């Protein structure tokens, strides 16, 4: 049994290690994707730290820059010095996602880009789909399953026999490179195994979201997301007025994203971070408003959800470490590089042993 598991761990690792390494490294970069995007995109430099223009003005500027399609959502500036981002879905024939970055101070259009084509969005698309659409997305999901198998088999192979626990996490440096890298591979693998398993499980849950939700729903309660319609009218309140209604009702809340009405009878949906939520960049709570009169139509409070919905809600902020704060996000950056190290060290050990066999 142990010998078969060792052979699986070794040869499956050699075959799939490149995919695991690239997925992990791209995930490391995505932990700080928006911050990196603002660093490498020159048009996003020098945004004033104190916003003076309104969100409504930002939307109108974006609509003037992309007049041929309707805006679908607005991602509000994540922090001082960051832009608002207005997203448009291109014509049905192309289904392109166009993003317009707006200066919150002047409502000036900074840059118009297609999502998936600029560097950080390209990396995101690679991480999620391997640039191969739905097929690639499925492959990424199975890569997550393979990571779980590697973690389980690695733990089994590492497990000390008899009374050798004092050597379980020991790294020997005096007996040559082969022993040193063997110990590093073994120890780093087992120490990071819990986090790697967590990343694998949360990634699988997001890739196979419907089957995962069905699985969770089979053992606990999941409530469906409601929808609200309104009487169609020509005049709407400004987005800033609607945001203030939410902030007045929930002091200390932060509106993260606005999903704009696409049809005359649609409601306005806001993703909100309510006080007491564990994450910072993730608006897990949802508030529906009548954009014509400001009436609050419905609330989905992430702090008080059925168990099943709570499980589903936690998958994304655990996967990208948003729930763990800045130190946790830096830890995730390091963890993302671990599969690359394990693949590299494993390949090195295999090549060295192969070389010794040829010489003997």
PDB file of N, CA, C and O in Angstrom, residues 38-39 41-50 80-83 103-106 108 110:
ATOM      1  N   UNK A  38      -3.061  48.717  -9.809  1.00  0.00           N
ATOM      2  CA  UNK A  38      -2.882  50.164  -9.663  1.00  0.00           C
ATOM      3  C   UNK A  38      -1.414  50.563  -9.737  1.00  0.00           C
ATOM      4  O   UNK A  38      -1.088  51.689 -10.126  1.00  0.00           O
ATOM      5  N   UNK A  39      -0.517  49.650  -9.402  1.00  0.00           N
ATOM      6  CA  UNK A  39       0.921  49.930  -9.475  1.00  0.00           C
ATOM      7  C   UNK A  39       1.416  49.860 -10.913  1.00  0.00           C
ATOM      8  O   UNK A  39       2.179  50.721 -11.367  1.00  0.00           O
ATOM      9  N   UNK A  41      -0.357  49.953 -13.753  1.00  0.00           N
ATOM     10  CA  UNK A  41      -1.120  50.723 -14.749  1.00  0.00           C
ATOM     11  C   UNK A  41      -0.878  52.204 -14.511  1.00  0.00           C
ATOM     12  O   UNK A  41      -1.374  52.785 -13.542  1.00  0.00           O
ATOM     13  N   UNK A  42      -0.125  52.824 -15.391  1.00  0.00           N
ATOM     14  CA  UNK A  42       0.297  54.211 -15.173  1.00  0.00           C
ATOM     15  C   UNK A  42      -0.884  55.172 -15.099  1.00  0.00           C
ATOM     16  O   UNK A  42      -0.829  56.173 -14.385  1.00  0.00           O
ATOM     17  N   UNK A  43      -1.958  54.878 -15.818  1.00  0.00           N
ATOM     18  CA  UNK A  43      -3.126  55.774 -15.810  1.00  0.00           C
ATOM     19  C   UNK A  43      -3.798  55.849 -14.442  1.00  0.00           C
ATOM     20  O   UNK A  43      -4.561  56.776 -14.181  1.00  0.00           O
ATOM     21  N   UNK A  44      -3.521  54.873 -13.576  1.00  0.00           N
ATOM     22  CA  UNK A  44      -4.159  54.838 -12.266  1.00  0.00           C
ATOM     23  C   UNK A  44      -3.287  55.455 -11.176  1.00  0.00           C
ATOM     24  O   UNK A  44      -3.628  55.393  -9.998  1.00  0.00           O
ATOM     25  N   UNK A  45      -2.171  56.050 -11.560  1.00  0.00           N
ATOM     26  CA  UNK A  45      -1.291  56.682 -10.576  1.00  0.00           C
ATOM     27  C   UNK A  45      -1.790  58.074 -10.219  1.00  0.00           C
ATOM     28  O   UNK A  45      -2.424  58.757 -11.037  1.00  0.00           O
ATOM     29  N   UNK A  46      -1.508  58.507  -9.018  1.00  0.00           N
ATOM     30  CA  UNK A  46      -1.759  59.900  -8.632  1.00  0.00           C
ATOM     31  C   UNK A  46      -3.203  60.251  -8.377  1.00  0.00           C
ATOM     32  O   UNK A  46      -3.578  61.422  -8.458  1.00  0.00           O
ATOM     33  N   UNK A  47      -4.045  59.270  -8.039  1.00  0.00           N
ATOM     34  CA  UNK A  47      -5.441  59.576  -7.712  1.00  0.00           C
ATOM     35  C   UNK A  47      -5.492  60.263  -6.352  1.00  0.00           C
ATOM     36  O   UNK A  47      -4.853  59.831  -5.400  1.00  0.00           O
ATOM     37  N   UNK A  48      -6.243  61.342  -6.260  1.00  0.00           N
ATOM     38  CA  UNK A  48      -6.335  62.105  -5.008  1.00  0.00           C
ATOM     39  C   UNK A  48      -6.892  61.225  -3.892  1.00  0.00           C
ATOM     40  O   UNK A  48      -7.740  60.364  -4.123  1.00  0.00           O
ATOM     41  N   UNK A  49      -6.415  61.452  -2.685  1.00  0.00           N
ATOM     42  CA  UNK A  49      -6.820  60.609  -1.556  1.00  0.00           C
ATOM     43  C   UNK A  49      -8.186  60.982  -0.991  1.00  0.00           C
ATOM     44  O   UNK A  49      -8.790  60.208  -0.263  1.00  0.00           O
ATOM     45  N   UNK A  50      -8.689  62.158  -1.320  1.00  0.00           N
ATOM     46  CA  UNK A  50      -9.992  62.587  -0.816  1.00  0.00           C
ATOM     47  C   UNK A  50     -10.968  62.770  -1.973  1.00  0.00           C
ATOM     48  O   UNK A  50     -10.887  63.746  -2.710  1.00  0.00           O
ATOM     49  N   UNK A  80      -8.741  54.785  -0.265  1.00  0.00           N
ATOM     50  CA  UNK A  80      -8.358  56.113  -0.721  1.00  0.00           C
ATOM     51  C   UNK A  80      -7.216  55.998  -1.722  1.00  0.00           C
ATOM     52  O   UNK A  80      -6.246  55.275  -1.495  1.00  0.00           O
ATOM     53  N   UNK A  81      -7.335  56.709  -2.834  1.00  0.00           N
ATOM     54  CA  UNK A  81      -6.326  56.639  -3.883  1.00  0.00           C
ATOM     55  C   UNK A  81      -6.608  55.596  -4.941  1.00  0.00           C
ATOM     56  O   UNK A  81      -5.844  55.462  -5.905  1.00  0.00           O
ATOM     57  N   UNK A  82      -7.697  54.839  -4.783  1.00  0.00           N
ATOM     58  CA  UNK A  82      -8.092  53.845  -5.785  1.00  0.00           C
ATOM     59  C   UNK A  82      -9.216  54.408  -6.648  1.00  0.00           C
ATOM     60  O   UNK A  82      -9.942  55.317  -6.233  1.00  0.00           O
ATOM     61  N   UNK A  83      -9.413  53.864  -7.854  1.00  0.00           N
ATOM     62  CA  UNK A  83     -10.469  54.354  -8.730  1.00  0.00           C
ATOM     63  C   UNK A  83     -11.799  53.647  -8.490  1.00  0.00           C
ATOM     64  O   UNK A  83     -11.850  52.557  -7.920  1.00  0.00           O
ATOM     65  N   UNK A 103     -11.658  58.481 -11.826  1.00  0.00           N
ATOM     66  CA  UNK A 103     -11.046  59.179 -10.693  1.00  0.00           C
ATOM     67  C   UNK A 103     -12.157  59.652  -9.753  1.00  0.00           C
ATOM     68  O   UNK A 103     -13.011  60.448 -10.162  1.00  0.00           O
ATOM     69  N   UNK A 104     -12.190  59.188  -8.499  1.00  0.00           N
ATOM     70  CA  UNK A 104     -13.253  59.615  -7.578  1.00  0.00           C
ATOM     71  C   UNK A 104     -13.191  61.096  -7.230  1.00  0.00           C
ATOM     72  O   UNK A 104     -14.167  61.647  -6.720  1.00  0.00           O
ATOM     73  N   UNK A 105     -12.074  61.745  -7.490  1.00  0.00           N
ATOM     74  CA  UNK A 105     -11.927  63.160  -7.173  1.00  0.00           C
ATOM     75  C   UNK A 105     -12.527  64.053  -8.250  1.00  0.00           C
ATOM     76  O   UNK A 105     -13.256  65.002  -7.965  1.00  0.00           O
ATOM     77  N   UNK A 106     -12.246  63.723  -9.518  1.00  0.00           N
ATOM     78  CA  UNK A 106     -12.660  64.589 -10.623  1.00  0.00           C
ATOM     79  C   UNK A 106     -13.722  63.972 -11.519  1.00  0.00           C
ATOM     80  O   UNK A 106     -14.232  64.651 -12.419  1.00  0.00           O
ATOM     81  N   UNK A 108     -13.080  61.983 -13.731  1.00  0.00           N
ATOM     82  CA  UNK A 108     -12.421  61.871 -15.034  1.00  0.00           C
ATOM     83  C   UNK A 108     -12.203  60.400 -15.387  1.00  0.00           C
ATOM     84  O   UNK A 108     -11.875  59.582 -14.527  1.00  0.00           O
ATOM     85  N   UNK A 110     -10.087  57.558 -16.491  1.00  0.00           N
ATOM     86  CA  UNK A 110      -8.647  57.318 -16.452  1.00  0.00           C
ATOM     87  C   UNK A 110      -8.207  56.327 -17.516  1.00  0.00           C
ATOM     88  O   UNK A 110      -7.185  56.519 -18.172  1.00  0.00           O
TER      89      UNK A 110
END
